[in-house]
Coordinates of C-alpha atoms and ligand atoms in Angstrom, one line a residue:
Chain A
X25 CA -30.5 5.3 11.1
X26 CA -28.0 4.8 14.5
X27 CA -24.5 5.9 14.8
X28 CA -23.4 2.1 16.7
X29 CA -20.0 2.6 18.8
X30 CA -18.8 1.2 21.7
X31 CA -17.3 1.9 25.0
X32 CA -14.5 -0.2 26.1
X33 CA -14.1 0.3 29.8
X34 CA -10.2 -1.2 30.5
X35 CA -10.6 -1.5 33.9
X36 CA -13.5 -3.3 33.6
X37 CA -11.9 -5.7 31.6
X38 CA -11.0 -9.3 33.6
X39 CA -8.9 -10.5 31.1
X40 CA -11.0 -13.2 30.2
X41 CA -11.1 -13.8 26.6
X42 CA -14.5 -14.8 26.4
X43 CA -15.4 -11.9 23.8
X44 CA -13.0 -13.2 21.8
X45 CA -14.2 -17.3 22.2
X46 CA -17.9 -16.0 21.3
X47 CA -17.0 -13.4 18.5
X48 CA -15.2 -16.2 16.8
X49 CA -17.7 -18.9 17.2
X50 CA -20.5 -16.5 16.5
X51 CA -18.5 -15.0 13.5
X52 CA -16.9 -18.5 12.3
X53 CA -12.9 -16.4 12.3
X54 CA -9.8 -18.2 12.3
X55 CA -9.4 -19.4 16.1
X56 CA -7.2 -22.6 14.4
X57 CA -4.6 -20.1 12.9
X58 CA -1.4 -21.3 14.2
X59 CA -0.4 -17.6 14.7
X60 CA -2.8 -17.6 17.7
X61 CA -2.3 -14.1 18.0
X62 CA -3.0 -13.3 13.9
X63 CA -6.8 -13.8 12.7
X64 CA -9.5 -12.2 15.4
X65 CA -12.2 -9.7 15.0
X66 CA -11.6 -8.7 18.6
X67 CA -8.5 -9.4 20.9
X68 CA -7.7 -9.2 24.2
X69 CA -3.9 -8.0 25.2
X70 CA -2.1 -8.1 28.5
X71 CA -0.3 -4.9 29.3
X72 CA 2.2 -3.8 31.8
X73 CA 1.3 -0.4 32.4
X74 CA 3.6 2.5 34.5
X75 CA 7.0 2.1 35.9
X76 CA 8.8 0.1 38.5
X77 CA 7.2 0.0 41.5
X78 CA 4.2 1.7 40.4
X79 CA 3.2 -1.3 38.0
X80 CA -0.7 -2.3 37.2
X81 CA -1.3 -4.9 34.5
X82 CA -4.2 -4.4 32.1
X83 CA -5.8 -5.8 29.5
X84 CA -6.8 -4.2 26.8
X85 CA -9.8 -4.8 24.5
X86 CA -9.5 -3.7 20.8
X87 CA -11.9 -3.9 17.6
X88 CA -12.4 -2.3 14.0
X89 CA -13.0 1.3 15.9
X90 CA -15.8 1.7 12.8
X91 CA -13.9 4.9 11.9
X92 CA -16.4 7.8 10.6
X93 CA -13.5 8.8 8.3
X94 CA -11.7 5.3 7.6
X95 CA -9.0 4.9 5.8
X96 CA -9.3 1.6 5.0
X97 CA -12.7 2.9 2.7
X98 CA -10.8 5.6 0.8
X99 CA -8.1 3.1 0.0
X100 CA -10.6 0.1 -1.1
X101 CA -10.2 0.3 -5.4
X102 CA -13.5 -2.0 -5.8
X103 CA -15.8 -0.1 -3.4
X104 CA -15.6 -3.5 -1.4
X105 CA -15.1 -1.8 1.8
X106 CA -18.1 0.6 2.8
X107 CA -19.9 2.2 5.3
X108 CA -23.7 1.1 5.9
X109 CA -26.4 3.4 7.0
X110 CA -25.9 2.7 10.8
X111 CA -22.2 4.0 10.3
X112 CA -21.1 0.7 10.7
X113 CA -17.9 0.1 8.1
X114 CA -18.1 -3.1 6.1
X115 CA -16.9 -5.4 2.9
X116 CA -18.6 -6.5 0.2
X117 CA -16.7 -10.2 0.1
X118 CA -18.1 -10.6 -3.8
X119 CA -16.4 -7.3 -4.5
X120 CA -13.1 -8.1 -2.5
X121 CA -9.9 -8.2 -4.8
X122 CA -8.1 -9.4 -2.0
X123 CA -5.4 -7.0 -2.3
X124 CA -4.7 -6.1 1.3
X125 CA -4.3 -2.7 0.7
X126 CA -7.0 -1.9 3.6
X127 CA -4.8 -4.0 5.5
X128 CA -2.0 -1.6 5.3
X129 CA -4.1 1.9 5.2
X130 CA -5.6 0.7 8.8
X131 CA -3.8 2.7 11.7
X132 CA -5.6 0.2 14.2
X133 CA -4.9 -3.5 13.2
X134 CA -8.3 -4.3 12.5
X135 CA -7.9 -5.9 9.7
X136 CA -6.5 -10.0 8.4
X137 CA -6.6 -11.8 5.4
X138 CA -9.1 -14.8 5.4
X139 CA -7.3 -17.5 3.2
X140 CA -8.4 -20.5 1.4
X141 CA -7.1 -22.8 4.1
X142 CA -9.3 -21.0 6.4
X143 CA -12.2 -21.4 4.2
X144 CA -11.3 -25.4 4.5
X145 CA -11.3 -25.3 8.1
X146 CA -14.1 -23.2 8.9
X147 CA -15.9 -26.3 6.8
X148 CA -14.1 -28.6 9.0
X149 CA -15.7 -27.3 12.0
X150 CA -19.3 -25.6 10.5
X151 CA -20.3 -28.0 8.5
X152 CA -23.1 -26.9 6.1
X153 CA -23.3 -24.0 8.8
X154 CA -20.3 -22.7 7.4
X155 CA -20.2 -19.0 6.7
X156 CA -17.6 -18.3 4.6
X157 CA -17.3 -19.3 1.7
X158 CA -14.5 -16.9 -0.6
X159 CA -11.7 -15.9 0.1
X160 CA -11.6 -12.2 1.6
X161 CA -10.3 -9.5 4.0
X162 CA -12.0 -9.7 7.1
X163 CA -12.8 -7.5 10.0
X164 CA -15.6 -6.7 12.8
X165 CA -18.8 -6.0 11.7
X166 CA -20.5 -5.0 14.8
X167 CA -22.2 -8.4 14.4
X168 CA -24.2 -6.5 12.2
X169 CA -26.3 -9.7 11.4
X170 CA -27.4 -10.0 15.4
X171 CA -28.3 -6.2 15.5
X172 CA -31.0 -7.1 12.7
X173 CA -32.5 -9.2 15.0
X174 CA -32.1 -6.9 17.8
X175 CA -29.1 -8.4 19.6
X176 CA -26.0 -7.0 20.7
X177 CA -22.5 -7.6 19.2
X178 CA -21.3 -10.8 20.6
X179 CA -18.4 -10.1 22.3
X180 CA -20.4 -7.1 24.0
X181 CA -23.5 -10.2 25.5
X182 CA -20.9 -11.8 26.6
X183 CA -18.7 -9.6 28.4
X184 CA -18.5 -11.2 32.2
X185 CA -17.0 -7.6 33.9
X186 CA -19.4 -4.9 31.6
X187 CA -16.1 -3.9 29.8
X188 CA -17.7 -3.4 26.5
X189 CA -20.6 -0.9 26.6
X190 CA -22.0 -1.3 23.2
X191 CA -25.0 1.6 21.7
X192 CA -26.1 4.1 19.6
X193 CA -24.0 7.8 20.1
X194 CA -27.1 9.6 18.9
X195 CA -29.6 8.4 21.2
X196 CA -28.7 10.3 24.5
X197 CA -29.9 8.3 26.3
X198 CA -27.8 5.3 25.7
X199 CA -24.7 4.0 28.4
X200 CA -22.7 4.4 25.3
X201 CA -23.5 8.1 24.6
X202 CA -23.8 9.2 27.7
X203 CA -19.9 8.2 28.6
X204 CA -18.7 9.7 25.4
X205 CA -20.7 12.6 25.8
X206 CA -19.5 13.4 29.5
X207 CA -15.7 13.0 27.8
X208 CA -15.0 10.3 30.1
X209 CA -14.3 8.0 26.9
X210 CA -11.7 8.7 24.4
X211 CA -10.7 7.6 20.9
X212 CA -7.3 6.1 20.3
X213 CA -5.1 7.6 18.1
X214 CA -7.1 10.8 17.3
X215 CA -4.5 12.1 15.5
X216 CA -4.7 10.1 12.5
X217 CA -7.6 11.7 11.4
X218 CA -10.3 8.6 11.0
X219 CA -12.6 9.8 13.9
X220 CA -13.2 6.1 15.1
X221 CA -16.5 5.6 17.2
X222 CA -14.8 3.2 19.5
X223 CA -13.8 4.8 22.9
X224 CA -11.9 4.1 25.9
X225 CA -11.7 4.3 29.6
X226 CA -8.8 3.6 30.8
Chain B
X29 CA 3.2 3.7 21.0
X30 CA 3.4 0.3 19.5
X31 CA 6.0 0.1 16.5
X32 CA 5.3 -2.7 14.2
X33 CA 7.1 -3.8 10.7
X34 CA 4.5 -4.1 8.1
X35 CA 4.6 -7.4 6.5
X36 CA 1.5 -7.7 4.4
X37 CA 3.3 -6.5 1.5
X38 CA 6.6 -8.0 0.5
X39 CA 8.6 -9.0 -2.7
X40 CA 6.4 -9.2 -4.9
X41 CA 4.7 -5.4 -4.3
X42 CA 8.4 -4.0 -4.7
X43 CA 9.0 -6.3 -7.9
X44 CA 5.5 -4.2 -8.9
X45 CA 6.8 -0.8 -7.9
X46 CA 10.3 -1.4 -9.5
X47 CA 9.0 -2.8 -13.0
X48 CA 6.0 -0.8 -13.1
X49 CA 8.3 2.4 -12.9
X50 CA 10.9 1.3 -15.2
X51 CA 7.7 0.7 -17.9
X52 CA 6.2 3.8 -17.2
X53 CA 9.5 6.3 -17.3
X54 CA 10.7 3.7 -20.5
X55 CA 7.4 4.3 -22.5
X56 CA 7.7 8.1 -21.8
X57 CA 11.0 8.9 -22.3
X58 CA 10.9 6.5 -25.4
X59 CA 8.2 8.4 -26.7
X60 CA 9.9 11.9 -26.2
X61 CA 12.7 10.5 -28.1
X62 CA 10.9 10.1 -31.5
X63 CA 8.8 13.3 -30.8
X64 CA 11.7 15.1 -30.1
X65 CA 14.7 14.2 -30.9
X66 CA 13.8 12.6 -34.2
X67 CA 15.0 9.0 -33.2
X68 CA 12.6 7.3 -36.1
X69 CA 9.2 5.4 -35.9
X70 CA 10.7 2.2 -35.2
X71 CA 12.6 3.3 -32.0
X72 CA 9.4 4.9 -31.0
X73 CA 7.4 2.1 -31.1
X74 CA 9.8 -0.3 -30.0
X75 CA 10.1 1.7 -26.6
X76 CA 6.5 2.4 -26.3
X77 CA 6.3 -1.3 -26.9
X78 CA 9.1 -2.4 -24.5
X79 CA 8.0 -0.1 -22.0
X80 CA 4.3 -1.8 -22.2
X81 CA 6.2 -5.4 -21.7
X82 CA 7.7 -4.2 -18.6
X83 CA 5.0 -2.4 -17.1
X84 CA 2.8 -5.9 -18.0
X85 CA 6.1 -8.3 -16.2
X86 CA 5.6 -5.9 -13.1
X87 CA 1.8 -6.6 -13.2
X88 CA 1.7 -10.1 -13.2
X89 CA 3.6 -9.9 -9.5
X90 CA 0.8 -7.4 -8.6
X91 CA -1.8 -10.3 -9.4
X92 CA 0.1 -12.8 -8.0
X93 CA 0.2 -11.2 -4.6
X94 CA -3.9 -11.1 -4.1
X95 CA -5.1 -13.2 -1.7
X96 CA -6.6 -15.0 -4.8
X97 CA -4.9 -14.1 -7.9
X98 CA -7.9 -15.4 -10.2
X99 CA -9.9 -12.6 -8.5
X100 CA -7.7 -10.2 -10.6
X101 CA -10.9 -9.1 -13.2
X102 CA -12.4 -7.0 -10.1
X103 CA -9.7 -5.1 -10.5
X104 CA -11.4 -3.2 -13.5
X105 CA -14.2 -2.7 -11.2
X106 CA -13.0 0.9 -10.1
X107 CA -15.6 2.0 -7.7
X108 CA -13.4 3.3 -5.8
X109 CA -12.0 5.9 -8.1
X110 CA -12.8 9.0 -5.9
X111 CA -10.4 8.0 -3.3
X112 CA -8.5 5.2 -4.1
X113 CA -4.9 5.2 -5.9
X114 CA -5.2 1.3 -6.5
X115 CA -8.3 1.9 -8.6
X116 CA -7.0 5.9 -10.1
X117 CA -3.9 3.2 -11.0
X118 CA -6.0 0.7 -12.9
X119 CA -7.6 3.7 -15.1
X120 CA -4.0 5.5 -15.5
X121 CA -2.3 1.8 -16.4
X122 CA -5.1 1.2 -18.9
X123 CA -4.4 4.8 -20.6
X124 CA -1.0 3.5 -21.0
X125 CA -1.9 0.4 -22.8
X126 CA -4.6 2.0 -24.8
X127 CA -2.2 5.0 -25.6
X128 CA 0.9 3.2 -26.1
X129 CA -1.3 1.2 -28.3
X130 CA -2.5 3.6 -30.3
X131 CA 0.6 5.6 -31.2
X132 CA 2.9 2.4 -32.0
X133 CA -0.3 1.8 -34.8
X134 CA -0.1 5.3 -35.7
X135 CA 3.2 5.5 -36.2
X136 CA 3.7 2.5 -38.0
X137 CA 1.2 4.0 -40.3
X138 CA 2.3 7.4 -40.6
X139 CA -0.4 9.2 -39.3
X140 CA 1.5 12.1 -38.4
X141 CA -1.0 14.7 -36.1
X142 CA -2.7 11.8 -34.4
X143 CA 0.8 9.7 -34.0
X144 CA 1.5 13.0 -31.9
X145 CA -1.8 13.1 -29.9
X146 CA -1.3 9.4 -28.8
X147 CA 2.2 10.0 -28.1
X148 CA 1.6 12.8 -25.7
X149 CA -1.1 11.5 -24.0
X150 CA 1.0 7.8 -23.8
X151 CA 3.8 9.9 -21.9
X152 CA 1.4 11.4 -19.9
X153 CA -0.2 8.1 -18.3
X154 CA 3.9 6.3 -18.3
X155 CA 4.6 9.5 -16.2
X156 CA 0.9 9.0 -13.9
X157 CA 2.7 5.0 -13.7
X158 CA 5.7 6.1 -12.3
X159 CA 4.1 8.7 -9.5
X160 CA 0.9 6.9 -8.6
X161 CA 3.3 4.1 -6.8
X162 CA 4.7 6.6 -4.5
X163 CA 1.1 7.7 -4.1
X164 CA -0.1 4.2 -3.2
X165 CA 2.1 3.9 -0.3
X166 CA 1.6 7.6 0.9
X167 CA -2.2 7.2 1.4
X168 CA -1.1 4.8 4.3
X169 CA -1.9 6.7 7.0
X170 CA -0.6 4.0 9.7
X171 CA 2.9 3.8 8.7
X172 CA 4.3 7.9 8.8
X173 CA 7.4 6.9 7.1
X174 CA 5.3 6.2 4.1
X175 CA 2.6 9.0 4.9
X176 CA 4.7 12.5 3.7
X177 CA 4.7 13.7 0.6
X178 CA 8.6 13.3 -0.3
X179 CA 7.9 9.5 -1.2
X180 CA 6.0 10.0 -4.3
X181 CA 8.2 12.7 -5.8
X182 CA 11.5 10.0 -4.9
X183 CA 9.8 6.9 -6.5
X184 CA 8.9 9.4 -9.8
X185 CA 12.6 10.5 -9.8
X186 CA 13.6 7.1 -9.6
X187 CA 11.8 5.6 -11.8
X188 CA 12.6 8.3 -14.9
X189 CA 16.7 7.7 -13.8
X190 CA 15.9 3.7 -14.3
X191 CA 14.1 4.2 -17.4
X192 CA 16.9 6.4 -18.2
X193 CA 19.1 3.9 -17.5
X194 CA 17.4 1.3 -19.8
X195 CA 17.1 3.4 -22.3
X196 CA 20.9 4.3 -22.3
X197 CA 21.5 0.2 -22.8
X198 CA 19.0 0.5 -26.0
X199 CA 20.8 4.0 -27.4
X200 CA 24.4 2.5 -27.0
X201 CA 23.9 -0.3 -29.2
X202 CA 22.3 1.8 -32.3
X203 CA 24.7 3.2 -34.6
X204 CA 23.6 6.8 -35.9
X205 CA 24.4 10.1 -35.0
X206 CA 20.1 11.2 -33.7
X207 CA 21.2 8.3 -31.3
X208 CA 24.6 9.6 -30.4
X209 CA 22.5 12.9 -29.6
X210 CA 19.5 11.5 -27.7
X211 CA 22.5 8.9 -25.7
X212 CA 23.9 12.0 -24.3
X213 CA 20.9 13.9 -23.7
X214 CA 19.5 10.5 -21.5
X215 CA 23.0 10.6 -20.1
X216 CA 22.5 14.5 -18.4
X217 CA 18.8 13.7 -17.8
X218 CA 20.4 11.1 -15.4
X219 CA 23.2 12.8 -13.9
X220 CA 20.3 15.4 -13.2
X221 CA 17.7 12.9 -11.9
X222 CA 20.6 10.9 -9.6
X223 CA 21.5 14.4 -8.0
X224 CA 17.8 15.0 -7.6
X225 CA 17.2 12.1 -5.8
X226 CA 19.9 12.0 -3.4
X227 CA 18.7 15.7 -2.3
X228 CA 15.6 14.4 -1.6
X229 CA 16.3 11.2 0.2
X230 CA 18.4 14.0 2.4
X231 CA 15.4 16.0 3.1
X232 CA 13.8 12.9 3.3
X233 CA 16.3 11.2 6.2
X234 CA 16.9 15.0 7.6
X235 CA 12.9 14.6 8.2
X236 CA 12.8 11.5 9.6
X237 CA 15.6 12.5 12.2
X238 CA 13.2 15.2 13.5
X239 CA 10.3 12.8 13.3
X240 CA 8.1 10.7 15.3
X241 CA 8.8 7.5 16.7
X242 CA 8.0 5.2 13.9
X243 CA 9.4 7.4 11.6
X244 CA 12.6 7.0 13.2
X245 CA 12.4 3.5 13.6
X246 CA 11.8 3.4 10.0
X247 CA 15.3 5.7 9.2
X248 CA 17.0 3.4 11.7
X249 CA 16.0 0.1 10.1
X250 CA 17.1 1.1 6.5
X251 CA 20.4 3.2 8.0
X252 CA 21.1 -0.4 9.7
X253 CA 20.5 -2.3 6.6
X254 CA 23.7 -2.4 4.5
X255 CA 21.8 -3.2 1.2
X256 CA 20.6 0.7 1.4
X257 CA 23.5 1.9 2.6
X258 CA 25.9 0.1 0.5
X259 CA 23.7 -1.1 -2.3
X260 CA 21.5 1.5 -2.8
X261 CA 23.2 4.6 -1.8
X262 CA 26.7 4.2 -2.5
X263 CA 26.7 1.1 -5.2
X264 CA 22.9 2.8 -6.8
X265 CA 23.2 6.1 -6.5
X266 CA 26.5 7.8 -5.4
X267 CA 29.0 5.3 -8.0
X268 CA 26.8 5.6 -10.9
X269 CA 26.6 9.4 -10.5
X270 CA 30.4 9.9 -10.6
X271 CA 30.7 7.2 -13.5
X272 CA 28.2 8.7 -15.5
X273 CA 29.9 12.3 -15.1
X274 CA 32.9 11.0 -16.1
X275 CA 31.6 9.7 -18.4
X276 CA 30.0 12.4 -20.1
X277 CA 33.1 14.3 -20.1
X278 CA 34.8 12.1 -22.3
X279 CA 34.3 11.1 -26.0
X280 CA 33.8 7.5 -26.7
X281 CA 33.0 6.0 -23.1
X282 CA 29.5 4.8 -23.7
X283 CA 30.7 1.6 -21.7
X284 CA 31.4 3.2 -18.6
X285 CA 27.7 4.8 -18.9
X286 CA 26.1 1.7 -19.7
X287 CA 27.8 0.0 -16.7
X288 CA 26.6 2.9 -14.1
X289 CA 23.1 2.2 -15.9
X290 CA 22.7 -1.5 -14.6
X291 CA 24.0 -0.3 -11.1
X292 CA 21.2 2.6 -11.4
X293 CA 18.7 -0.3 -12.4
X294 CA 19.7 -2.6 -9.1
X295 CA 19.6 0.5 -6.8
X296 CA 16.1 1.3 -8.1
X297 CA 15.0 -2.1 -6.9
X298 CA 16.5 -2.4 -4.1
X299 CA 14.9 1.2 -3.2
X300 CA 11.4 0.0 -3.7
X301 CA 12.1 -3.0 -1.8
X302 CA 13.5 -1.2 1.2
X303 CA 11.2 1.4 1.0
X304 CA 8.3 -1.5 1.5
X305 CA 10.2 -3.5 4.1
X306 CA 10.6 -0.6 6.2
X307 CA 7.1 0.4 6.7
X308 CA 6.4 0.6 9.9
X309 CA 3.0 0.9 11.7
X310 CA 2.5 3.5 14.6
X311 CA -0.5 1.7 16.9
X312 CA -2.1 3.1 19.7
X313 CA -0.3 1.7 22.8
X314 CA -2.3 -1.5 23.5
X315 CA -3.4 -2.5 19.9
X316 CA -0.5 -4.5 18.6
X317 CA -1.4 -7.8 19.1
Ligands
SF4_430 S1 -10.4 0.5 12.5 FE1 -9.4 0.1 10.6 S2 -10.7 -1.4 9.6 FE2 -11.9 -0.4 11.2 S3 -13.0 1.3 10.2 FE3 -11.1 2.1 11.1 S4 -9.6 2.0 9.4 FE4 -11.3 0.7 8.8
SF4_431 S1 -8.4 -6.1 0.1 FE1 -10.6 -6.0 -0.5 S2 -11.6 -4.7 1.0 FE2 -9.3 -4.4 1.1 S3 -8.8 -2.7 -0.2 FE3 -8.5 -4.5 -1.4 S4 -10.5 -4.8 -2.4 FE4 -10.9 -3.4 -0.7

């Protein structure tokens, strides 16, 4: 049993994109969707940050934060939505209704809808390697497949500047612990109440 | 802060909310009615009836907004009871059926103690259908205009003051004097109910005015939006409450109450419609994207 987060260093971040080119080849997520911006697991956004003259641009990596209290889970009617052993908060696509409630219950935009035209064009492009094959509500899983077989997330391997420190929060030991232990890294949003186990430095 | 208008949820959610209400209050109040006010078995089970019909309209715009409408079956699968108001709204909708059900057969066969059983405990789930909405939007911890508990009590109120209204349509046209009785006590439930609810969308704007920023943003959008200005509050709510207190002062003007009734049932939709339009999200700076 881990408790997986990750560390999202911003000023690590280069702006790149590439987590977001291998998280949705690795993953097989909407990268056709006309509404370039709509369907990712992970996305990258340019920000302006301060005021006139004291301007720095940023970009800023986000992700399903893996909440420890998600709302998205105590919405979910069908039990669709859950939380695995490693903390790591996932659906059940035979038990998704497709209702989109999670959709609206997630103060952190994690969450899209995977539609049937998607499903078409992720055969388009997969082949018999497709690897979806319902419709459903989709989200970050932490590549949860990849950790099985003892790799990291995708978007984390591929990270050119180190932005994305991925780990376990209860092994000590780990990068990822250690940062959030020393209170370097913060949450977004703590506020809200859903305790998510992604952090920032900004 | 990143403000953002929800738009997962549209038309067809507030067609949901807005029928689902009206079934709900319609069953209930129906009910009550022939409980209590001795209205006869046949207007009991033709408003437990009508109110089921409703309620089952409101549903099919429920199904037809999944992402795969033929998926609709997992919706009995409730695992999700614990915590989830879609799945506590299956179990309560079902009670209605089953309830509604059960009464209507018990009254048509004059089974008196049992008739009464059903009836209260059909009321009791076509009252759960009328609050559980508001519920459903308030467990939405992203969008704070939703997220406070004066939402659930507003739809609850609304919904009994449409069902009211309904009900008032169904009262006018029958001839007898339980009906004449029951008319005007439907009629001061109303006047009530519409006084109710435009204290609490004043606590709930006089909240929002002291609120954060989405919150606000929220207020602004419907306070910029002449359908809830016009239509809801003055054409929904403030007309219908002078015409059917007017109304209720004079002998004979049943028309003028049925007339503020359909303008009570428009502003009731429209409600739930703006209500769901005006959602907006409060992101972390940085995660709208
Ligand atoms: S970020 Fe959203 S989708 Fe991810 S666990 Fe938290 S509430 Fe759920
Ligand atoms: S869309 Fe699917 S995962 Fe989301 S709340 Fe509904 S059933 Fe659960």
């Amino acid at each position: 049993m881990a408790r997986y987060g990750m560390v999202m260093d911003v000023s690590s971040c280069l702006g790149c994109r590439a987590c977001m080119a291998a998280c949705s080849q690795w993953n097989q997520t909407p990268f056709w969707a006309e509404d370039f911006e709509g369907k990712w697991r992970t996305r990258v956004t340019p920000l302006e940050e301060g005021k006139f003259p004291e301007v720095r641009k940023v970009f800023f990596p986000t992700i399903c934060m893996h909440c420890e209290n998600p709302p998205c889970h105590s919405v979910c009617p069908t039990g669709a939505t859950y939380i695995n052993k490693d903390g790591i908060v996932l659906i059940d696509y035979d038990l998704c209704l497709g209702c989109g409630y999670c959709i609206e219950a997630c103060p952190y935009d994690a969450r899209y809808e995977y539609e049937k035209e998607d499903l078409e064009k992720d055969e388009f492009y997969f082949g018999e390697d497709a690897r979806h094959h319902q419709v459903h509500i989709d989200k970050c899983t932490f590549c949860v497949d990849r950790l099985e077989e003892g790799l990291e997330p995708s978007c984390a391997a591929t990270c050119v500047g180190h932005a994305r420190i991925f780990g376990d929060l209860d092994d000590p030991n780990s990068e990822a612990a250690k940062l959030v232990n020393s209170g370097k890294a913060k949450p977004l949003g703590e506020y809200m109440g859903a305790k998510p186990k992604v952090y920032y430095i900004k | 802060m990143d403000l953002v208008q929800q738009h997962t949820w549209g038309w067809f959610i507030a067609i949901y909310l807005f029928f689902g209400g009206l079934g709900g209050a319609t069953m209930a109040l129906g009910i009550l009615g022939e409980l209590r006010f001795k209205m006869g078995k046949w207007f009991g089970i033709g408003t437990a009836m009508l109110g089921l019909a409703i309620l089952s309209f409101g549903l099919i715009w429920l199904v037809l907004d999944l992402i795969d409408p033929f998926r609709f079956l997992l919706a009995f699968w409730v695992k999700g009871i614990g915590h989830s108001w879609i799945a506590r709204g299956m179990v309560i909708i079902n009670g209605a059926y089953i309830f509604g059900v059960l009464y209507a057969l018990a009254a048509f066969y004059g089974w008196e103690t049992f008739k009464k059983w059903m009836g209260y405990l059909a009321m009791f789930c076509g009252f759960g259908v009328t609050t559980y909405t508001g519920l459903l939007l308030n467990a939405n911890v992203g969008i704070p205009f939703w997220h406070t508990p004066a939402l659930p009590v507003l739809f609850t109120v609304s919904a009994f003051s449409t069902g009211c209204a309904l009900l008032m349509w169904v009262l006018a046209a029958l001839k007898s004097h339980e009906a004449d009785h029951y008319f005007h006590f439907i009629e001061g439930f109303d006047i009530f109910l519409i006084s109710l609810e435009l204290l609490v969308i004043f606590a709930y704007f006089d909240f929002a005015r002291l609120g954060n920023a989405a919150v606000m943003k929220s207020a602004q959008l419907l306070l910029h939006n002449p359908m809830f200005t016009i239509g809801f509050l003055v054409m929904g709510l403030i007309m219908p409450l002078i015409l059917e207190a007017y109304a209720s002062t004079k002998e004979h003007s049943k028309g003028l109450a049925v007339f503020a009734s359909l303008l009570v049932l428009v502003g009731g939709f429209l409600l739930r419609y703006l209500i769901v339009w005006a959602g907006v999200f409060q992101y972390p700076h940085g995660l709208a994207g």
